[in-house]
Short mmCIF file of C-alpha atoms and ligand atoms in Angstrom, two decimals:
data_model
loop_
_atom_site.label_atom_id
_atom_site.label_comp_id
_atom_site.label_asym_id
_atom_site.label_seq_id
_atom_site.Cartn_x
_atom_site.Cartn_y
_atom_site.Cartn_z
CA MET E 1 9.14 26.76 18.52
CA VAL E 2 6.04 24.86 17.51
CA PRO E 3 5.92 24.43 13.74
CA SER E 4 2.75 25.76 12.22
CA GLU E 5 0.36 23.02 11.22
CA ASP E 6 -0.70 24.82 8.09
CA ALA E 7 2.81 25.30 6.77
CA ALA E 8 1.93 23.01 3.85
CA PRO E 9 -0.94 23.69 1.45
CA GLN E 10 -4.08 21.80 2.40
CA LEU E 11 -4.73 18.58 0.50
CA ASP E 12 -8.16 18.76 -1.13
CA VAL E 13 -9.12 15.12 -1.44
CA ASP E 14 -12.68 15.83 -2.59
CA LYS E 15 -11.36 17.74 -5.58
CA ILE E 16 -9.30 14.72 -6.58
CA LEU E 17 -12.09 12.21 -6.01
CA ALA E 18 -14.58 14.34 -7.95
CA ASP E 19 -12.27 14.91 -10.91
CA PRO E 20 -13.35 12.68 -13.81
CA GLY E 21 -9.82 13.00 -15.17
CA VAL E 22 -8.49 11.11 -12.17
CA ARG E 23 -8.96 7.40 -12.76
CA ILE E 24 -6.44 5.87 -10.38
CA VAL E 25 -5.58 6.72 -6.80
CA VAL E 26 -2.62 4.84 -5.31
CA CYS E 27 -2.23 4.85 -1.52
CA CYS E 28 1.32 4.15 -0.51
CA GLY E 29 3.56 4.50 2.51
CA ALA E 30 5.53 2.55 5.10
CA GLY E 31 4.15 -0.56 6.84
CA GLY E 32 1.22 -0.17 9.21
CA VAL E 33 0.57 3.54 8.68
CA GLY E 34 -3.00 3.22 7.42
CA LYS E 35 -2.71 2.60 3.67
CA THR E 36 -5.50 0.02 3.54
CA THR E 37 -7.75 2.14 5.74
CA THR E 38 -7.12 5.25 3.66
CA ALA E 39 -7.68 3.42 0.38
CA ALA E 40 -11.00 1.99 1.57
CA ALA E 41 -12.09 5.32 3.04
CA LEU E 42 -11.28 7.24 -0.14
CA ALA E 43 -13.05 4.68 -2.31
CA LEU E 44 -16.16 4.78 -0.13
CA ARG E 45 -16.18 8.58 -0.27
CA ALA E 46 -15.75 8.59 -4.05
CA ALA E 47 -18.83 6.35 -4.37
CA GLU E 48 -21.03 7.98 -1.73
CA HIS E 49 -20.19 11.64 -2.25
CA HIS E 50 -19.01 11.89 -5.80
CA GLY E 51 -21.18 9.30 -7.51
CA ARG E 52 -18.28 7.47 -9.03
CA ARG E 53 -18.25 3.86 -10.01
CA THR E 54 -15.32 2.91 -7.85
CA VAL E 55 -13.33 -0.21 -7.22
CA VAL E 56 -10.88 -0.59 -4.37
CA LEU E 57 -8.09 -3.12 -4.65
CA THR E 58 -7.13 -3.99 -1.09
CA ILE E 59 -4.08 -5.97 -0.07
CA ASP E 60 -4.21 -8.10 3.06
CA PRO E 61 -6.97 -6.11 4.74
CA ALA E 62 -7.62 -6.89 8.39
CA ARG E 63 -10.29 -9.58 8.62
CA ARG E 64 -12.92 -7.39 10.22
CA LEU E 65 -12.48 -4.64 7.66
CA ALA E 66 -12.70 -7.19 4.84
CA GLN E 67 -15.87 -8.61 6.33
CA SER E 68 -17.49 -5.23 6.60
CA LEU E 69 -16.81 -4.69 2.91
CA GLY E 70 -18.45 -8.04 2.20
CA LEU E 71 -15.15 -9.69 1.35
CA THR E 72 -15.39 -13.07 2.95
CA GLU E 73 -12.97 -14.92 0.74
CA LEU E 74 -10.01 -14.22 -1.44
CA ASP E 75 -11.65 -14.52 -4.84
CA ASN E 76 -9.61 -12.03 -6.82
CA THR E 77 -12.57 -10.34 -8.48
CA PRO E 78 -14.34 -7.15 -7.40
CA ARG E 79 -17.59 -7.60 -5.45
CA GLN E 80 -20.11 -4.83 -5.06
CA VAL E 81 -20.27 -3.48 -1.51
CA LYS E 82 -23.87 -3.45 -0.33
CA GLY E 83 -25.51 -1.29 2.30
CA ILE E 84 -23.66 1.93 1.61
CA ASP E 85 -25.28 5.30 1.02
CA VAL E 86 -25.20 5.84 -2.73
CA GLU E 87 -28.88 6.52 -3.41
CA SER E 88 -28.46 10.22 -4.05
CA SER E 89 -25.03 10.11 -5.64
CA GLY E 90 -25.62 7.16 -7.94
CA GLY E 91 -22.13 5.86 -7.29
CA GLU E 92 -21.03 2.29 -6.71
CA LEU E 93 -18.37 0.72 -4.59
CA HIS E 94 -16.77 -2.56 -5.48
CA ALA E 95 -14.01 -4.13 -3.45
CA MET E 96 -11.56 -6.93 -3.87
CA MET E 97 -8.64 -8.50 -2.06
CA LEU E 98 -5.56 -9.29 -4.07
CA ASP E 99 -4.83 -12.99 -4.42
CA MET E 100 -1.29 -12.89 -5.70
CA LYS E 101 -1.06 -16.57 -6.58
CA ARG E 102 -4.29 -16.53 -8.58
CA THR E 103 -3.22 -13.35 -10.32
CA PHE E 104 0.08 -14.96 -11.27
CA ASP E 105 -1.72 -18.08 -12.48
CA ASP E 106 -4.02 -15.93 -14.62
CA VAL E 107 -1.07 -14.20 -16.22
CA VAL E 108 0.47 -17.57 -17.05
CA LEU E 109 -2.83 -18.84 -18.48
CA GLN E 110 -3.20 -15.79 -20.67
CA HIS E 111 0.25 -16.15 -22.14
CA THR E 112 0.54 -19.80 -22.88
CA ASP E 113 -1.41 -22.85 -23.97
CA PRO E 114 -3.17 -24.98 -21.35
CA ALA E 115 -0.65 -27.84 -21.50
CA LYS E 116 2.29 -25.56 -20.89
CA ALA E 117 0.41 -23.71 -18.18
CA ALA E 118 -0.27 -27.01 -16.40
CA GLU E 119 3.41 -27.83 -16.60
CA ILE E 120 4.30 -24.47 -15.06
CA PHE E 121 1.69 -24.79 -12.30
CA ALA E 122 3.02 -28.21 -11.33
CA ASN E 123 6.56 -26.91 -11.04
CA PRO E 124 7.56 -26.50 -7.38
CA PHE E 125 9.76 -23.57 -8.25
CA TYR E 126 6.79 -21.74 -9.71
CA GLN E 127 4.63 -22.73 -6.76
CA ALA E 128 7.12 -21.30 -4.31
CA MET E 129 7.73 -18.16 -6.28
CA SER E 130 4.10 -17.39 -6.96
CA SER E 131 3.24 -17.53 -3.29
CA THR E 132 6.34 -16.53 -1.36
CA PHE E 133 8.82 -14.72 -3.56
CA ALA E 134 9.77 -11.33 -2.20
CA GLY E 135 8.29 -8.83 -4.60
CA THR E 136 5.60 -11.07 -6.06
CA GLN E 137 2.90 -9.26 -4.13
CA GLU E 138 4.01 -5.88 -5.44
CA TYR E 139 4.31 -7.20 -8.95
CA MET E 140 0.86 -8.78 -8.82
CA ALA E 141 -0.68 -5.64 -7.34
CA MET E 142 0.57 -3.79 -10.40
CA GLU E 143 -0.57 -6.58 -12.66
CA LYS E 144 -4.06 -6.45 -11.16
CA LEU E 145 -4.15 -2.68 -11.47
CA GLY E 146 -3.21 -3.08 -15.13
CA GLN E 147 -6.03 -5.58 -15.62
CA LEU E 148 -8.65 -3.46 -13.87
CA HIS E 149 -7.55 -0.44 -15.86
CA ALA E 150 -7.61 -2.31 -19.17
CA ARG E 151 -11.20 -3.42 -18.60
CA GLY E 152 -12.22 0.24 -18.61
CA GLU E 153 -15.24 -0.50 -16.41
CA TRP E 154 -14.43 1.88 -13.61
CA ASP E 155 -14.57 5.62 -13.11
CA LEU E 156 -12.02 5.28 -10.38
CA ILE E 157 -9.64 2.56 -9.20
CA VAL E 158 -8.27 3.01 -5.70
CA VAL E 159 -5.19 0.91 -5.06
CA ASP E 160 -3.84 -0.11 -1.70
CA THR E 161 -0.19 -1.19 -1.67
CA PRO E 162 1.42 -4.21 0.03
CA PRO E 163 2.68 -4.07 3.62
CA SER E 164 6.27 -3.80 2.48
CA ARG E 165 8.97 -2.69 4.82
CA SER E 166 9.83 0.01 2.33
CA ALA E 167 7.21 1.99 0.46
CA LEU E 168 9.54 2.05 -2.52
CA ASP E 169 9.16 -1.71 -2.98
CA PHE E 170 5.88 -1.07 -4.72
CA LEU E 171 7.73 0.75 -7.48
CA ASP E 172 10.89 -1.33 -7.49
CA ALA E 173 9.77 -4.92 -7.00
CA PRO E 174 7.99 -5.32 -10.35
CA ALA E 175 11.08 -4.30 -12.28
CA ARG E 176 13.21 -6.55 -10.10
CA LEU E 177 10.88 -9.47 -10.63
CA SER E 178 10.55 -9.00 -14.36
CA ARG E 179 14.34 -8.84 -14.58
CA PHE E 180 14.43 -12.11 -12.68
CA LEU E 181 11.87 -13.64 -14.98
CA ASP E 182 14.01 -12.63 -17.89
CA GLY E 183 15.51 -15.77 -19.40
CA ARG E 184 19.05 -14.42 -19.55
CA MET E 185 19.16 -13.94 -15.82
CA LEU E 186 17.95 -17.43 -15.09
CA ARG E 187 20.31 -18.98 -17.58
CA LEU E 188 23.14 -17.13 -15.95
CA LEU E 189 22.13 -18.54 -12.64
CA LEU E 190 21.86 -22.00 -14.05
CA ALA E 191 25.36 -22.00 -15.48
CA PRO E 192 27.39 -22.33 -12.28
CA ALA E 193 24.80 -24.73 -10.95
CA ARG E 194 25.69 -27.32 -13.54
CA SER E 195 29.07 -27.74 -11.96
CA GLY E 196 27.76 -27.95 -8.40
CA GLY E 197 24.36 -27.47 -6.83
CA ARG E 198 25.49 -25.64 -3.73
CA SER E 199 26.67 -22.49 -5.41
CA MET E 200 23.37 -22.25 -7.18
CA PHE E 201 21.51 -22.61 -3.93
CA SER E 202 23.41 -19.89 -2.15
CA LEU E 203 23.37 -17.63 -5.17
CA VAL E 204 19.64 -17.79 -5.58
CA THR E 205 18.84 -17.47 -1.91
CA ALA E 206 21.26 -14.60 -1.45
CA SER E 207 20.29 -12.71 -4.58
CA PHE E 208 16.60 -12.83 -4.13
CA GLY E 209 16.16 -12.87 -0.43
CA MET E 210 14.26 -16.11 -0.41
CA PHE E 211 13.73 -17.12 3.14
CA SER E 212 10.68 -19.23 3.68
CA LYS E 213 10.86 -22.89 4.59
CA VAL E 214 8.95 -23.78 1.47
CA VAL E 215 11.53 -22.12 -0.71
CA GLN E 216 14.38 -23.68 1.19
CA LYS E 217 12.82 -27.07 0.69
CA VAL E 218 12.13 -26.47 -2.94
CA LEU E 219 15.64 -25.26 -3.53
CA GLY E 220 17.01 -28.56 -2.32
CA ALA E 221 17.61 -31.63 -4.45
CA GLN E 222 14.94 -31.03 -7.05
CA LEU E 223 16.13 -27.54 -7.74
CA LEU E 224 17.98 -27.99 -10.98
CA THR E 225 15.34 -30.05 -12.70
CA ASP E 226 12.62 -27.71 -11.55
CA LEU E 227 14.42 -24.56 -12.43
CA SER E 228 15.36 -25.79 -15.90
CA GLY E 229 11.77 -26.79 -16.47
CA PHE E 230 10.61 -23.45 -15.20
CA VAL E 231 12.93 -21.55 -17.51
CA ALA E 232 11.93 -23.61 -20.50
CA ALA E 233 8.24 -23.25 -19.77
CA LEU E 234 8.36 -19.53 -19.07
CA ASP E 235 10.61 -18.80 -22.02
CA SER E 236 7.75 -17.79 -24.26
CA MET E 237 6.40 -15.31 -21.72
CA PHE E 238 9.44 -13.26 -20.72
CA GLY E 239 8.67 -10.42 -23.06
CA GLY E 240 5.09 -10.37 -21.87
CA PHE E 241 6.00 -9.96 -18.23
CA ARG E 242 8.36 -7.11 -18.80
CA GLN E 243 6.12 -5.36 -21.27
CA ARG E 244 3.18 -5.43 -18.89
CA ALA E 245 5.20 -4.10 -15.97
CA GLU E 246 6.40 -1.26 -18.17
CA GLN E 247 2.89 -0.53 -19.38
CA THR E 248 1.56 -0.23 -15.84
CA TYR E 249 4.52 1.93 -14.96
CA ARG E 250 3.50 4.31 -17.72
CA ILE E 251 -0.07 4.41 -16.42
CA LEU E 252 1.34 5.43 -13.04
CA GLN E 253 3.08 8.36 -14.70
CA ALA E 254 -0.05 9.53 -16.49
CA ARG E 255 -2.17 12.49 -15.45
CA GLU E 256 -5.04 10.16 -14.66
CA THR E 257 -3.14 8.85 -11.63
CA ALA E 258 -2.89 10.47 -8.20
CA PHE E 259 -0.52 9.12 -5.58
CA VAL E 260 -1.62 9.64 -2.01
CA LEU E 261 1.21 9.18 0.45
CA VAL E 262 0.21 7.94 3.87
CA ALA E 263 2.45 8.42 6.90
CA ALA E 264 2.10 8.19 10.62
CA PRO E 265 3.63 11.11 12.54
CA GLU E 266 6.66 9.01 13.45
CA PRO E 267 10.23 9.56 12.31
CA ASP E 268 10.56 6.33 10.29
CA ALA E 269 7.25 6.69 8.50
CA VAL E 270 7.85 10.34 7.67
CA ARG E 271 11.37 9.57 6.39
CA GLU E 272 9.93 6.81 4.25
CA ALA E 273 7.29 9.20 2.90
CA ALA E 274 9.98 11.72 2.03
CA TYR E 275 12.02 9.09 0.14
CA PHE E 276 8.92 8.08 -1.72
CA ALA E 277 7.98 11.67 -2.58
CA GLY E 278 11.50 12.23 -3.92
CA ARG E 279 11.29 9.11 -6.00
CA LEU E 280 7.90 10.02 -7.45
CA ARG E 281 9.33 13.35 -8.48
CA GLU E 282 12.26 11.64 -10.22
CA GLU E 283 9.93 9.26 -11.99
CA ASN E 284 7.53 11.99 -13.02
CA MET E 285 4.72 10.32 -11.14
CA PRO E 286 1.96 12.62 -9.92
CA LEU E 287 1.94 13.02 -6.15
CA ALA E 288 -1.38 14.46 -4.97
CA GLY E 289 -0.42 14.87 -1.35
CA LEU E 290 0.34 13.50 2.08
CA VAL E 291 -2.14 12.07 4.56
CA LEU E 292 -0.65 12.29 8.01
CA ASN E 293 -2.62 9.60 9.78
CA ARG E 294 -3.22 8.93 13.46
CA VAL E 295 -2.20 12.32 14.76
CA HIS E 296 -3.07 13.31 18.31
CA ARG E 297 -4.89 16.50 19.06
CA PRO E 298 -5.63 17.65 22.60
CA ALA E 299 -9.19 18.86 23.23
CA VAL E 300 -7.93 22.31 24.26
CA PRO E 301 -4.86 23.00 22.12
CA GLU E 302 -4.58 26.51 23.60
CA LEU E 303 -3.58 25.08 26.98
CA ASP E 304 0.07 24.15 26.58
CA ALA E 305 1.77 21.18 28.26
CA GLU E 306 3.89 23.24 30.62
CA ARG E 307 0.99 25.17 32.11
CA SER E 308 -1.13 22.09 32.37
CA ARG E 309 1.60 20.19 34.20
CA ALA E 310 2.28 23.14 36.53
CA ALA E 311 -1.42 23.38 37.37
CA ALA E 312 -1.50 19.66 38.12
CA GLU E 313 1.44 20.01 40.47
CA ARG E 314 -0.16 22.94 42.23
CA LEU E 315 -3.38 21.01 42.70
CA THR E 316 -1.45 18.07 44.14
CA GLU E 317 0.25 20.41 46.59
CA LEU E 318 -3.10 21.77 47.67
CA GLY E 319 -4.39 18.25 48.17
CA GLY E 320 -7.84 16.83 47.50
CA HIS E 321 -7.87 17.48 43.73
CA GLU E 322 -6.21 14.32 42.43
CA ALA E 323 -8.80 13.56 39.76
CA THR E 324 -8.48 17.05 38.24
CA ALA E 325 -4.71 16.87 38.52
CA ASP E 326 -4.76 13.54 36.63
CA VAL E 327 -6.81 15.05 33.82
CA LEU E 328 -4.37 17.95 33.57
CA ARG E 329 -1.43 15.54 33.46
CA ALA E 330 -3.10 13.50 30.74
CA HIS E 331 -3.70 16.69 28.81
CA ALA E 332 -0.05 17.70 29.26
CA ALA E 333 1.12 14.34 27.89
CA LEU E 334 -1.18 14.63 24.88
CA ALA E 335 -0.11 18.22 24.22
CA ARG E 336 3.54 17.19 24.33
CA GLN E 337 2.88 14.33 21.94
CA ALA E 338 1.02 16.67 19.56
CA VAL E 339 4.00 19.04 19.49
CA ARG E 340 6.41 16.15 18.86
CA GLU E 341 4.23 14.89 16.03
CA GLN E 342 4.10 18.32 14.43
CA GLN E 343 7.86 18.56 14.60
CA VAL E 344 8.24 15.17 12.94
CA ALA E 345 5.72 16.09 10.24
CA ALA E 346 7.52 19.38 9.64
CA ARG E 347 10.53 17.39 8.36
CA PHE E 348 8.42 16.33 5.40
CA THR E 349 6.87 19.72 4.85
CA GLU E 350 10.26 21.44 4.93
CA ALA E 351 11.62 19.04 2.32
CA PHE E 352 8.50 19.23 0.15
CA PRO E 353 6.83 22.57 0.89
CA ALA E 354 4.68 22.43 -2.23
CA VAL E 355 3.14 19.01 -1.48
CA PRO E 356 -0.36 19.42 -0.02
CA ALA E 357 -0.96 17.65 3.28
CA VAL E 358 -3.78 16.82 5.62
CA SER E 359 -3.85 15.39 9.14
CA VAL E 360 -6.24 12.68 10.31
CA THR E 361 -6.83 12.33 14.02
CA ALA E 362 -6.18 8.99 15.70
CA GLN E 363 -9.55 7.38 16.35
CA PRO E 364 -10.21 5.88 19.75
CA ALA E 365 -10.52 2.40 18.20
CA ASP E 366 -9.45 0.52 15.06
CA VAL E 367 -11.28 1.34 11.85
CA HIS E 368 -13.04 -1.81 10.78
CA ASP E 369 -16.50 -0.92 9.51
CA VAL E 370 -18.19 1.31 6.96
CA ASP E 371 -19.03 3.95 9.57
CA GLY E 372 -15.41 4.07 10.65
CA LEU E 373 -14.31 4.45 7.03
CA ARG E 374 -16.81 7.29 6.58
CA THR E 375 -15.34 9.06 9.59
CA ILE E 376 -11.82 8.72 8.18
CA GLY E 377 -13.01 9.84 4.73
CA ALA E 378 -14.63 12.92 6.27
CA ALA E 379 -11.51 13.65 8.31
CA ILE E 380 -9.31 13.47 5.21
CA SER E 381 -11.65 15.82 3.40
CA ARG E 382 -12.54 18.25 6.16
CA PRO E 383 -9.73 18.41 8.64
N1 LIG P 1 -6.85 7.25 12.01
C1 LIG P 1 -6.86 6.06 12.62
N2 LIG P 1 -7.27 5.96 13.91
C2 LIG P 1 -7.27 4.78 14.55
N3 LIG P 1 -6.89 3.62 14.01
C3 LIG P 1 -6.46 3.64 12.72
C4 LIG P 1 -6.42 4.86 11.96
N4 LIG P 1 -5.94 4.56 10.74
C5 LIG P 1 -5.70 3.23 10.74
N5 LIG P 1 -6.00 2.68 11.92
C6 LIG P 1 -5.84 1.27 12.33
O1 LIG P 1 -4.47 0.97 12.27
C7 LIG P 1 -4.26 -0.36 11.81
C8 LIG P 1 -3.35 -0.34 10.61
O2 LIG P 1 -4.03 0.29 9.54
P1 LIG P 1 -3.95 -0.27 8.05
O3 LIG P 1 -4.19 -1.71 8.02
O4 LIG P 1 -4.81 0.59 7.21
O5 LIG P 1 -2.42 0.04 7.76
P2 LIG P 1 -1.58 -0.40 6.50
O6 LIG P 1 -0.66 0.72 6.17
O7 LIG P 1 -2.46 -0.88 5.43
O8 LIG P 1 -0.76 -1.61 7.11
P3 LIG P 1 0.10 -2.71 6.31
O9 LIG P 1 1.36 -2.02 5.89
O10 LIG P 1 0.31 -3.79 7.32
O11 LIG P 1 -0.73 -3.13 5.15
C9 LIG P 1 -5.63 -0.93 11.54
O12 LIG P 1 -6.02 -1.69 12.65
C10 LIG P 1 -6.53 0.30 11.39
O13 LIG P 1 -7.85 0.05 11.82
MG1 LIG P 2 -2.50 -2.73 4.46
#
């Protein structure tokens, strides 16, 4: 049986974007499903249609998309997007790309005096961690969200989340990192190291999943000196790190936040979305709904795959109708895919029947300009 597409309530994105009580929209989901695209499309729509002064925090956007938003370099501050249609709405769109190293540096600068900050910046352990540590990107995305929110300049902040393997990393990594930055943890790690560097090396690499060449190099001979220096220098800031992560966590639980889950109609992405939805429920974080992105819809949904394929076969038997038969076969393939996708999506809807959802059709080409974002924004709003 084909699951009904409207089994879930319809997600009304315009209602969310127009609501002055909603100040933060977080787009999350598995890797590659369309988080960055959705975040940019929602932000553009909030500015153009709902007159909101909006900022979108993008993470690793594709180069062409970044360019079309006027983001030519990683400068870590929002830039106003020009050439969009905000004359009648009075809204504004600002965009930025997260620079995790600069964000980390800023946090250090804010929490310590310049001499100590310089000492920290020069430390190879800090250098490696601030640019390659697993979880730093998630932590810094939260940090940046906290900063943007604290400035109170925006009606709406739309947050893209990092291309993590697991969507849950966005929620978990900051806590993991702030635990790591906690002095006790580092001191514990340092203890066995004093009696032999090797154990320290394997312990750190194993515990924190450090893998890059840079980190490997850094964790070589200089490790102990660097790490001790790092601990000493960061000592004054431990409380600060944890406190800020907790503060942002509380913002994410507030009514002013709306989580938008993005999933592709594929088993892994939908499973990931379901885990995430479950987790948000546990954490009391407000889930607005699911965007099922890149779904396939045949032009004539009424013509099912079986009939289409049978007609193609018949035409082939008759001879002389190959082009028509090919079209029918292509239609049959698309219709089959659409049914499969609906079945996959139904797994989410069955588990979370009350979560509103909306489907966005796969576009014929990548979405990399403002027009493309408008199309996606319209599709999310008017399926
Ligand atoms: N509905 C759509 N139709 C066609 N192409 C799409 C659609 N949505 C997204 N894309 C394209 O898919 C690619 C991945 O999208 P995007 O970068 O938004 O995903 P992401 O979830 O942010 O990925 P990552 O996890 O790597 O950050 C991009 O090239 C984008 O243009
Ligand atoms: Mg992305």
